[in-house]
mmCIF file of C-alpha atoms in Angstrom:
data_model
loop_
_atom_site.group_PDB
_atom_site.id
_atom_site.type_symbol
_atom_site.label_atom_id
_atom_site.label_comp_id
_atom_site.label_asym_id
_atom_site.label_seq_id
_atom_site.Cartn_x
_atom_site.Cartn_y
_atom_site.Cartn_z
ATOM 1 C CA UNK A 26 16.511 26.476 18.291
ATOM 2 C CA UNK A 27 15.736 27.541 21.468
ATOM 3 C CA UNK A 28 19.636 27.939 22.763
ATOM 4 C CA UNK A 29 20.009 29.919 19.091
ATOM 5 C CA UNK A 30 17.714 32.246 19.913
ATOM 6 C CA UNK A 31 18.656 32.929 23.489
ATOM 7 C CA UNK A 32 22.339 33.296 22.323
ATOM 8 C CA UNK A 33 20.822 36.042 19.367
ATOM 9 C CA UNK A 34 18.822 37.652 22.512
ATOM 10 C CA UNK A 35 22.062 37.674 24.518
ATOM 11 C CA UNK A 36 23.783 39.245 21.492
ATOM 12 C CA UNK A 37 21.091 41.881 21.260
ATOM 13 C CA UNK A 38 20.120 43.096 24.655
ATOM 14 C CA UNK A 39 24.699 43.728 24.731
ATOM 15 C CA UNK A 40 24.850 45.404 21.520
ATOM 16 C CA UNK A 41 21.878 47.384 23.030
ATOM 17 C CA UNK A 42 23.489 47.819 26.318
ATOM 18 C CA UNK A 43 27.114 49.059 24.419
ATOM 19 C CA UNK A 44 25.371 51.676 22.890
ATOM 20 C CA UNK A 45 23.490 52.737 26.078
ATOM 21 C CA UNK A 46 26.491 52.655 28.119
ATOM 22 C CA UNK A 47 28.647 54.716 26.201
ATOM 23 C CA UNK A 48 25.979 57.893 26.707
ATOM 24 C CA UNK A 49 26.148 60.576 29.372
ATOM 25 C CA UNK A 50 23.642 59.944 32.385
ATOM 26 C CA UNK A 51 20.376 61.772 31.662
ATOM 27 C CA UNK A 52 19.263 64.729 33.861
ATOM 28 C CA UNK A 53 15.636 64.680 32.658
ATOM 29 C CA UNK A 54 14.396 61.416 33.513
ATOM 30 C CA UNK A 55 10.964 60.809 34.561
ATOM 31 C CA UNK A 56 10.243 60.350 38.603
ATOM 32 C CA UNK A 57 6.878 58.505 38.588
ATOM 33 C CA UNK A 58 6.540 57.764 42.142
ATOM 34 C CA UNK A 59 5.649 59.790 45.138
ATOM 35 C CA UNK A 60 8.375 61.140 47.528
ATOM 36 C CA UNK A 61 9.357 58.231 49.717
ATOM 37 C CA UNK A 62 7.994 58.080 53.279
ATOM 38 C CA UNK A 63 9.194 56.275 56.173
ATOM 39 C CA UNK A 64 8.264 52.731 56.232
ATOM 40 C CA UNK A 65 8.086 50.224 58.966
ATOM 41 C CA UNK A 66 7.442 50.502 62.546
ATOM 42 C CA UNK A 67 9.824 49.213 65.330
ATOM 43 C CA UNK A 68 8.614 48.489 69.040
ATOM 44 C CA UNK A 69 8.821 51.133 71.079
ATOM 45 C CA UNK A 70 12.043 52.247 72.053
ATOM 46 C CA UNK A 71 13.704 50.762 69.577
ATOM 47 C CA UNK A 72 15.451 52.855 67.167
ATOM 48 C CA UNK A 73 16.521 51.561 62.952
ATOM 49 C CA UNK A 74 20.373 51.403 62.901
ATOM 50 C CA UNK A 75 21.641 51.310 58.856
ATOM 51 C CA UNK A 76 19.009 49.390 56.794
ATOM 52 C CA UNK A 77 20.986 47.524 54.039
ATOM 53 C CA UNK A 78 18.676 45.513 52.237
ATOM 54 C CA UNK A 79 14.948 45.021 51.783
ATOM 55 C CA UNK A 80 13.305 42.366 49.451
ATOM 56 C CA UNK A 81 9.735 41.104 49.260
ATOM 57 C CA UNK A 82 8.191 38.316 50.699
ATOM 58 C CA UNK A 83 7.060 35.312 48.382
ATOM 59 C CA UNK A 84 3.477 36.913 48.255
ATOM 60 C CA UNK A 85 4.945 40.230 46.484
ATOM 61 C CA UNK A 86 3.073 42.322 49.559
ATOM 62 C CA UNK A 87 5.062 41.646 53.113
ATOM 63 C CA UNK A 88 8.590 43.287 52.831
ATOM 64 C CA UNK A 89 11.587 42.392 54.723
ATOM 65 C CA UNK A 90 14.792 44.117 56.133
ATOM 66 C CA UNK A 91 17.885 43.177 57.057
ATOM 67 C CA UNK A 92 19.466 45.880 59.282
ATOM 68 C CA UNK A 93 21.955 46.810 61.802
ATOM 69 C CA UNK A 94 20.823 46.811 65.251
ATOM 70 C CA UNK A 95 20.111 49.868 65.978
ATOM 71 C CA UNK A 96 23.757 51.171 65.248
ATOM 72 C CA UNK A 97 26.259 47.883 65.576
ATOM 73 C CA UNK A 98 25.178 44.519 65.697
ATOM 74 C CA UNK A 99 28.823 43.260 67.571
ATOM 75 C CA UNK A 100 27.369 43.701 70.805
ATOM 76 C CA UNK A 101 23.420 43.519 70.445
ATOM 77 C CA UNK A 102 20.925 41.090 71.460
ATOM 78 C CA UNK A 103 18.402 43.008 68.339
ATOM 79 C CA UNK A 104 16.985 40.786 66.086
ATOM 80 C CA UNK A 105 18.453 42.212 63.074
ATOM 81 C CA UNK A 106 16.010 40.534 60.652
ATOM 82 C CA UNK A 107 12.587 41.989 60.486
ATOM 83 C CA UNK A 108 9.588 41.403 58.233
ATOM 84 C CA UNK A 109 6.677 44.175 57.824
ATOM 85 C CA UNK A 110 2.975 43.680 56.857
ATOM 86 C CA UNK A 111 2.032 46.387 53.535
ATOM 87 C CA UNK A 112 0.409 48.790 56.123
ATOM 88 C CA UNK A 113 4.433 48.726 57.416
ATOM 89 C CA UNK A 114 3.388 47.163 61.035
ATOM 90 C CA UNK A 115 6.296 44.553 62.127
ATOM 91 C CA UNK A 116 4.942 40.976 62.344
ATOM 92 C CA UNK A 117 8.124 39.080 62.414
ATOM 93 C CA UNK A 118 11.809 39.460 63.796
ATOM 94 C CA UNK A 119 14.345 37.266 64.392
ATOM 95 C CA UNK A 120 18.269 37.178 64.325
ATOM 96 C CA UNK A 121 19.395 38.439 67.604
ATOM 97 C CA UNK A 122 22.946 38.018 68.650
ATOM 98 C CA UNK A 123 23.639 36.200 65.147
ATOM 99 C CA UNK A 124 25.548 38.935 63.022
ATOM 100 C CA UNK A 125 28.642 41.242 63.059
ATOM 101 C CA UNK A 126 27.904 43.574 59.822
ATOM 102 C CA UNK A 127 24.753 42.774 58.086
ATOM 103 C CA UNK A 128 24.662 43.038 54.817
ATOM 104 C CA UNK A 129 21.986 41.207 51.796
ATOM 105 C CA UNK A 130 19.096 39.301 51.882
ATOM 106 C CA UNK A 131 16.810 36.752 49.919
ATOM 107 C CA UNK A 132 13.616 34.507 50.062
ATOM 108 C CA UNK A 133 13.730 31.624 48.234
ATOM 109 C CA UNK A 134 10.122 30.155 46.622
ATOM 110 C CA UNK A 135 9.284 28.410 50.044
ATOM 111 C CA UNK A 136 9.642 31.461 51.787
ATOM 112 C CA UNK A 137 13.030 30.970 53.556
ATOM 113 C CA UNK A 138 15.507 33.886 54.545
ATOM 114 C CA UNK A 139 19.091 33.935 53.491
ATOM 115 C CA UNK A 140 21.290 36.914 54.873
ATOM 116 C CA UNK A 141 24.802 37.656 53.914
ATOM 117 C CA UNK A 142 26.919 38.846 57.002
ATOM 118 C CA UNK A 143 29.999 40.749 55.509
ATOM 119 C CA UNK A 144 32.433 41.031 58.299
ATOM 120 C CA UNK A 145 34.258 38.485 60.891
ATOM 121 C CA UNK A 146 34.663 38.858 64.798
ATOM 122 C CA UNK A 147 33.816 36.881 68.063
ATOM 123 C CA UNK A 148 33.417 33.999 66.452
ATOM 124 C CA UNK A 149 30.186 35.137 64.006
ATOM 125 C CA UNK A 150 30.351 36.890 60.972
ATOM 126 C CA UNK A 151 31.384 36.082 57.433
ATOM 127 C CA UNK A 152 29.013 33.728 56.823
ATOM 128 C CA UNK A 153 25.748 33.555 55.113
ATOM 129 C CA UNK A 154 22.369 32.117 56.927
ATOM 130 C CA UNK A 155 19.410 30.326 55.972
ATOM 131 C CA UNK A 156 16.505 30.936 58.237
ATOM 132 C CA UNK A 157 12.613 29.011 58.221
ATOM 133 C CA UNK A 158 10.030 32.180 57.460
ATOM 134 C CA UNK A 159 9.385 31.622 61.312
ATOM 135 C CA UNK A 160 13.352 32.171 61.715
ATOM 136 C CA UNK A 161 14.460 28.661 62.797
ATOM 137 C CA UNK A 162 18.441 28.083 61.519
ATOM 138 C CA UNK A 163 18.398 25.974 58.458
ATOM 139 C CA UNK A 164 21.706 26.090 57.130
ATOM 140 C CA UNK A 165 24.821 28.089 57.814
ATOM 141 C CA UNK A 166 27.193 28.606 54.778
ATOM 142 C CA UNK A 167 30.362 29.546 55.394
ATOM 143 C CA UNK A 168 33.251 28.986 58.974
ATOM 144 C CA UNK A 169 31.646 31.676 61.810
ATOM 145 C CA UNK A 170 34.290 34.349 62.246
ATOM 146 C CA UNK A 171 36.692 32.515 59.515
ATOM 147 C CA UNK A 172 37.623 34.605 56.720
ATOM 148 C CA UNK A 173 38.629 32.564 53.850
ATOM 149 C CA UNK A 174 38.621 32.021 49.474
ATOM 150 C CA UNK A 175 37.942 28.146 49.660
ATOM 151 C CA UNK A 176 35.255 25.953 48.865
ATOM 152 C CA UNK A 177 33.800 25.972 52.691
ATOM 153 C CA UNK A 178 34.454 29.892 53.678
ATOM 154 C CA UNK A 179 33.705 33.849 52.465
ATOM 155 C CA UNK A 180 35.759 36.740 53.113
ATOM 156 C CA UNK A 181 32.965 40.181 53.641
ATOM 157 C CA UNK A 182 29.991 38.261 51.538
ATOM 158 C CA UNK A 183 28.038 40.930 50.438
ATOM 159 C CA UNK A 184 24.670 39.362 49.112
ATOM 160 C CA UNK A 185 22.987 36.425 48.191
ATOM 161 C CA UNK A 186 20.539 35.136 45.471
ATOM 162 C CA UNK A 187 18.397 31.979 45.454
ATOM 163 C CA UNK A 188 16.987 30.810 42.320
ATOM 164 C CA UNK A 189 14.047 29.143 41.933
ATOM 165 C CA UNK A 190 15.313 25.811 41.433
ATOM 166 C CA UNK A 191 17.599 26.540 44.751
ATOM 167 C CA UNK A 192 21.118 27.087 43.676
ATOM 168 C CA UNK A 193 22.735 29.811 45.904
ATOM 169 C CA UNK A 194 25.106 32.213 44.297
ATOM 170 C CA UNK A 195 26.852 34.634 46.767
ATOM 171 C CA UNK A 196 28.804 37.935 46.486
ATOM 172 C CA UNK A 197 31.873 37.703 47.850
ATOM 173 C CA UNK A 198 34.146 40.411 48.958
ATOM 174 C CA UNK A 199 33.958 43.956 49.785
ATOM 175 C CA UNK A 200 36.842 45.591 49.263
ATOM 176 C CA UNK A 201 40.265 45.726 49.540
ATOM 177 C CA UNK A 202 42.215 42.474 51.186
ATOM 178 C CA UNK A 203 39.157 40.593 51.055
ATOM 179 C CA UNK A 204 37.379 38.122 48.183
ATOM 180 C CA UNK A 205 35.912 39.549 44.930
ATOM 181 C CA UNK A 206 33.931 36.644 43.426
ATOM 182 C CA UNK A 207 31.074 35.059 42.857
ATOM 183 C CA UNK A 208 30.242 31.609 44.609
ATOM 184 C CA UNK A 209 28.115 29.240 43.566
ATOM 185 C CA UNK A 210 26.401 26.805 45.130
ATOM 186 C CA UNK A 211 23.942 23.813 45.051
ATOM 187 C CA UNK A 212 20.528 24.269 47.264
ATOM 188 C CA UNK A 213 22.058 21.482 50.344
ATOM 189 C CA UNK A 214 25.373 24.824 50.536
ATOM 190 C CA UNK A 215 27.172 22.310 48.232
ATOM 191 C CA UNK A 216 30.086 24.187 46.769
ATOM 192 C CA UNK A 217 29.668 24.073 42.588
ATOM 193 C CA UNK A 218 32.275 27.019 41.225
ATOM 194 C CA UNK A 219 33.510 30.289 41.942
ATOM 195 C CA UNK A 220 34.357 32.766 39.467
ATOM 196 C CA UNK A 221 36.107 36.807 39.663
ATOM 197 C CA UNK A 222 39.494 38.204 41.008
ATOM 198 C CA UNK A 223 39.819 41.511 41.454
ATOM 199 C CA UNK A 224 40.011 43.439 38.765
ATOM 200 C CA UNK A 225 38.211 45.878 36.072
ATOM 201 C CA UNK A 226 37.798 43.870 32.988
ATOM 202 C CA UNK A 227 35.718 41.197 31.954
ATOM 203 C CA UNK A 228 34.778 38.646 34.865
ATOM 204 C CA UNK A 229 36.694 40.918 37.234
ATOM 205 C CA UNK A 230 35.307 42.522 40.724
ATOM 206 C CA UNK A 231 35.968 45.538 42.549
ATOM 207 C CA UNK A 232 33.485 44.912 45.389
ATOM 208 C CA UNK A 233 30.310 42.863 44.227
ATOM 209 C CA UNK A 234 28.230 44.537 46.290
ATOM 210 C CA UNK A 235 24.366 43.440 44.791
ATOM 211 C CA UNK A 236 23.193 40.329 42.979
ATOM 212 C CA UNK A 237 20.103 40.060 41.060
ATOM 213 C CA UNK A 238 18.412 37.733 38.531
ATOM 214 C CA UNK A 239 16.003 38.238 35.413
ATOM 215 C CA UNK A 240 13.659 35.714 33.827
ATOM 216 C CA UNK A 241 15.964 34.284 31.512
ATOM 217 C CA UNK A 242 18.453 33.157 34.245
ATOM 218 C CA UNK A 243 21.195 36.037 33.488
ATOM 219 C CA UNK A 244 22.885 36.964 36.666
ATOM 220 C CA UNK A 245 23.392 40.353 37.031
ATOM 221 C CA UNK A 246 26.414 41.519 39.624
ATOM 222 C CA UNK A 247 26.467 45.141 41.004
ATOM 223 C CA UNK A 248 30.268 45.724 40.663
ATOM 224 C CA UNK A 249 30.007 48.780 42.254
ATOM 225 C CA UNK A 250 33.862 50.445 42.720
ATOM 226 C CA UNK A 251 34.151 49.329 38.817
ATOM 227 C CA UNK A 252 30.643 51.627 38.571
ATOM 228 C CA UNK A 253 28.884 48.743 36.140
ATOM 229 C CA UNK A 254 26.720 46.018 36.614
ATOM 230 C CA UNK A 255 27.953 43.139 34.961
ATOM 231 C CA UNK A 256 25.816 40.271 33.512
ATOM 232 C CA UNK A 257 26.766 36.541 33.460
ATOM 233 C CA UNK A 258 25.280 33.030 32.606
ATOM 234 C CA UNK A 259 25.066 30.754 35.624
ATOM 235 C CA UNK A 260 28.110 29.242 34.899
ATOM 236 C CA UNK A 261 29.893 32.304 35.005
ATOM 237 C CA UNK A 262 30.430 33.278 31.365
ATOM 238 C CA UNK A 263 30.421 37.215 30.391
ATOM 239 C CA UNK A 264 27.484 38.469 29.068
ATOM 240 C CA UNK A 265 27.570 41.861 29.081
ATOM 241 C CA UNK A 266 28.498 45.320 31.055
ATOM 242 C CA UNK A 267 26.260 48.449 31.899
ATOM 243 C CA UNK A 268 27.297 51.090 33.164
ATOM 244 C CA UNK A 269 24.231 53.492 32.829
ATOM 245 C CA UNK A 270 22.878 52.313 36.119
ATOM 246 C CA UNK A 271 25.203 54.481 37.496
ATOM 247 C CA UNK A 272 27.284 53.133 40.665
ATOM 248 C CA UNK A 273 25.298 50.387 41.842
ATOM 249 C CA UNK A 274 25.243 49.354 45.567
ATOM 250 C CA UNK A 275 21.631 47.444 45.242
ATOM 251 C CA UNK A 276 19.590 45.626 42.582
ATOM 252 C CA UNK A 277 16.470 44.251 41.955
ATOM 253 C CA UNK A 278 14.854 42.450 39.070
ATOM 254 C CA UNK A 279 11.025 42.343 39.414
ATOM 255 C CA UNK A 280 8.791 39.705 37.625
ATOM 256 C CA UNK A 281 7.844 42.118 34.799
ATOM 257 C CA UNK A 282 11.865 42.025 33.871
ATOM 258 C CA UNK A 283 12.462 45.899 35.188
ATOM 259 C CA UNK A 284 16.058 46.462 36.625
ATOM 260 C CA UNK A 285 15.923 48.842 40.138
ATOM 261 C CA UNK A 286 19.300 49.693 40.989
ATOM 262 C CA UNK A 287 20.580 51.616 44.133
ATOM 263 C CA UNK A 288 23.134 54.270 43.447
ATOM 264 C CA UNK A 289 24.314 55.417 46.438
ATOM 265 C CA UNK A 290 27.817 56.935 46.151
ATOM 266 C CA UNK A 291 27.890 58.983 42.613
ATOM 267 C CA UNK A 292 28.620 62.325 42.676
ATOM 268 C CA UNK A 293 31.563 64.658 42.311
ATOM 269 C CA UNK A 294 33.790 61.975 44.341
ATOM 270 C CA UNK A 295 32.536 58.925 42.683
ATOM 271 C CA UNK A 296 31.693 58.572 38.715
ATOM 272 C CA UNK A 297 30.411 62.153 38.363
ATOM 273 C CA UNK A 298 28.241 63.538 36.319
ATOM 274 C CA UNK A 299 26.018 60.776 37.317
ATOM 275 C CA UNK A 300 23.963 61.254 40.699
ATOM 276 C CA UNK A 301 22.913 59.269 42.988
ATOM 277 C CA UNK A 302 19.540 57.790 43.327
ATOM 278 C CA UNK A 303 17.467 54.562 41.941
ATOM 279 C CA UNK A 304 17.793 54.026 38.126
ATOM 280 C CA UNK A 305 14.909 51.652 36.532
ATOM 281 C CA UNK A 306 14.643 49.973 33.437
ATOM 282 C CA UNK A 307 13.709 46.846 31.788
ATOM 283 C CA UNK A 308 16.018 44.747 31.365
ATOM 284 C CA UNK A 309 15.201 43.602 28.040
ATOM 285 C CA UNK A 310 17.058 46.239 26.490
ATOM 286 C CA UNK A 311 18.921 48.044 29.257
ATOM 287 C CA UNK A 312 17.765 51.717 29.016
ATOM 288 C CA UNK A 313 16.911 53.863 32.046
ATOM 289 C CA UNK A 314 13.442 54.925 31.791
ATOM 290 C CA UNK A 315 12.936 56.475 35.215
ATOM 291 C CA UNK A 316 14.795 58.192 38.097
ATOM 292 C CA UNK A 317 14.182 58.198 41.593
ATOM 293 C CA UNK A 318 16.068 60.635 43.853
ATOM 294 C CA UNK A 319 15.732 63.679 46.885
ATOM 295 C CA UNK A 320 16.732 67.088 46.698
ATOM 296 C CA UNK A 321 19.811 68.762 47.593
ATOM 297 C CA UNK A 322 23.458 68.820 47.176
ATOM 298 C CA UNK A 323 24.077 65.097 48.587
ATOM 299 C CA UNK A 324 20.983 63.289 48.790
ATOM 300 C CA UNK A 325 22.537 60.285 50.440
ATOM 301 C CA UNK A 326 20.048 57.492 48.609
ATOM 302 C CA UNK A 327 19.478 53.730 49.542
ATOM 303 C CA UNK A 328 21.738 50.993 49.359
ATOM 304 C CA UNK A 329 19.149 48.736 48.898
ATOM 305 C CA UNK A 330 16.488 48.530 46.457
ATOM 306 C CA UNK A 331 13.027 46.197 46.237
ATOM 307 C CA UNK A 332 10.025 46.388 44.736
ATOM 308 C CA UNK A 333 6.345 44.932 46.120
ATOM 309 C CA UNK A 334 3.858 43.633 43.472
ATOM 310 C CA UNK A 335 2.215 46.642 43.323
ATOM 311 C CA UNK A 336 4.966 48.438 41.946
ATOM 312 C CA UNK A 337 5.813 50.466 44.805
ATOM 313 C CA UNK A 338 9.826 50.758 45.472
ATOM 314 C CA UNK A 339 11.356 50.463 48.861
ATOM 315 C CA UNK A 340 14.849 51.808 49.714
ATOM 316 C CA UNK A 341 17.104 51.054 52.805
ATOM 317 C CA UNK A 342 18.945 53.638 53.737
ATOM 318 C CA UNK A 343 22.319 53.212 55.009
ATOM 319 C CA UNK A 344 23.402 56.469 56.366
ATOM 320 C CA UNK A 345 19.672 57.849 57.184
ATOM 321 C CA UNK A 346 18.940 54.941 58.704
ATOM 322 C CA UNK A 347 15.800 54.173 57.282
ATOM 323 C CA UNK A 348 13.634 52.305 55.023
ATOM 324 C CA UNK A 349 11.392 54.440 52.810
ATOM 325 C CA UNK A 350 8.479 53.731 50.187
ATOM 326 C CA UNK A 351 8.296 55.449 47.224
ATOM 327 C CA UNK A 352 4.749 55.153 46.277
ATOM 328 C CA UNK A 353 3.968 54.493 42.577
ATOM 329 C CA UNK A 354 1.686 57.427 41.189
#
């Protein structure tokens, strides 16, 4: 009965999203929260290089931020990963000297770190990293500086997601000539499966560039050059595809079930008319209820996307260099 009525749920939220995705972006969308303000204060000095992602802490309050050094992590002794009390003071930082091209992040339910480094060189890079909360190395997935499509390497990972029972599924690729698939594997970085090729259809990648998970399990994949988010079982089976997120670079699921997702490349280059900006909805039944974006002809919005327990969103901005809050009013 109860794998009946997930499979009539399934059927329902795609039929739901079908209809949803075939409609033109709206332009009148709600904005509940407060223009974003900077967020997060670095040592003196010290300036924010591109901020990738952000994602909460286990207690829904701290936030933290995976970023690039200040400008290029190649040649920096920065700790790249940094964690920030609510009030946005920085009580944490660790990574320095690890990472090429930063690129996702995670905390599992012990409070562990996983960041995705998405490009190769010096021997580091390409790999993704499990760090204590106090940022001992736990676990390295992944051959430093070896680009690969095997069981044991990752060409330009681009995120990764840790459920709660501790099974690791990474975004693989960015682009062209490297991977685009999804990895899967058990919580000891035991390879289980890999699924995607690149591609456009069903199952198929043209830079997975987010992950993010809902309460039932779904996996949802920002396939962002294919301008969709695509949905799959855990075992890699084709849910569904929604495209009314607009071009999605980041995504978060919160535990309420409501879908943030970064677009930050739609415009009159990229899968115009829509904008770009943070989409939200639930997830439930896939319709955008509320748009979050800055004035002017290109806003430049976050890549990545989080939400605190409060509600509030948090975006890390790529070519601003920045994280920002967008307070909810």
């Amino acid at each position: 009965m109860l794998a009946a009525g997930f499979a009539a749920m399934v059927i329902l939220v795609a039929g739901q999203a079908s209809a949803e995705s075939t409609a033109m972006p709206s332009i009148d969308l709600p904005n509940p929260y407060a223009v974003g303000v900077k967020f997060g204060q670095l040592p003196e000095g010290r300036q924010w290089g591109g901020v990738i992602a952000v994602t909460p802490d286990r207690d829904g309050k701290r936030i933290w931020a995976f970023e690039r050094c200040g400008g290029n992590c190649v040649n920096s002794d920065l700790p790249a990963v940094l964690e920030f009390d609510p009030s946005g003071k920085l009580v944490k930082s660790f990574g320095a000297g690890m990472f090429v091209f930063p690129h996702g992040i995670a905390v599992d339910k012990d409070g562990n770190v996983y960041v995705a480094d998405a490009n190769g060189k010096n021997g580091k890079g390409d790999v993704v990293v499990k760090f204590s909360p106090e940022g001992k190395v736990l676990m390295t997935l992944g051959k430093p500086g070896v680009a690969g499509d095997g069981p044991d390497t990752f060409n330009a990972p681009s995120d990764v997601l840790v459920t709660p029972n501790g099974t690791i599924f990474v975004a693989d690729g960015h682009g062209e000539k490297t991977n685009a698939r999804i990895v899967k594997l058990a919580s000891d970085g035991k390879f289980i499966k890999a699924w995607g090729r690149q591609g456009s259809g069903p199952g198929e990648f043209d830079v997975p560039h987010g992950l993010a998970m809902d309460s039932l399990g779904r996996l949802f994949v920002a396939d962002r050059s294919n301008n969709r988010i695509q949905i799959f079982d855990q075992d890699g089976k084709f849910l569904a595809d929604w495209r009314q997120f607009g071009r999605p670079s980041g995504l978060y699921i919160d535990k309420n079930d409501i879908l943030y997702a970064a677009d930050s490349q739609s415009g009159e280059k990229y899968n115009a008319p829509f904008r770009q900006g943070i989409r939200i909805g639930s997830v439930k039944d896939g319709k955008v209820t509320a748009f979050i974006t800055e004035e002017g002809p290109t806003p430049n919005m976050p890549e990545g996307v989080a939400a605190d327990d409060d509600g509030n969103v948090f975006g890390g901005f790529t070519n601003k260099q920045a994280v920002k809050k967008f307070a909810k009013n």
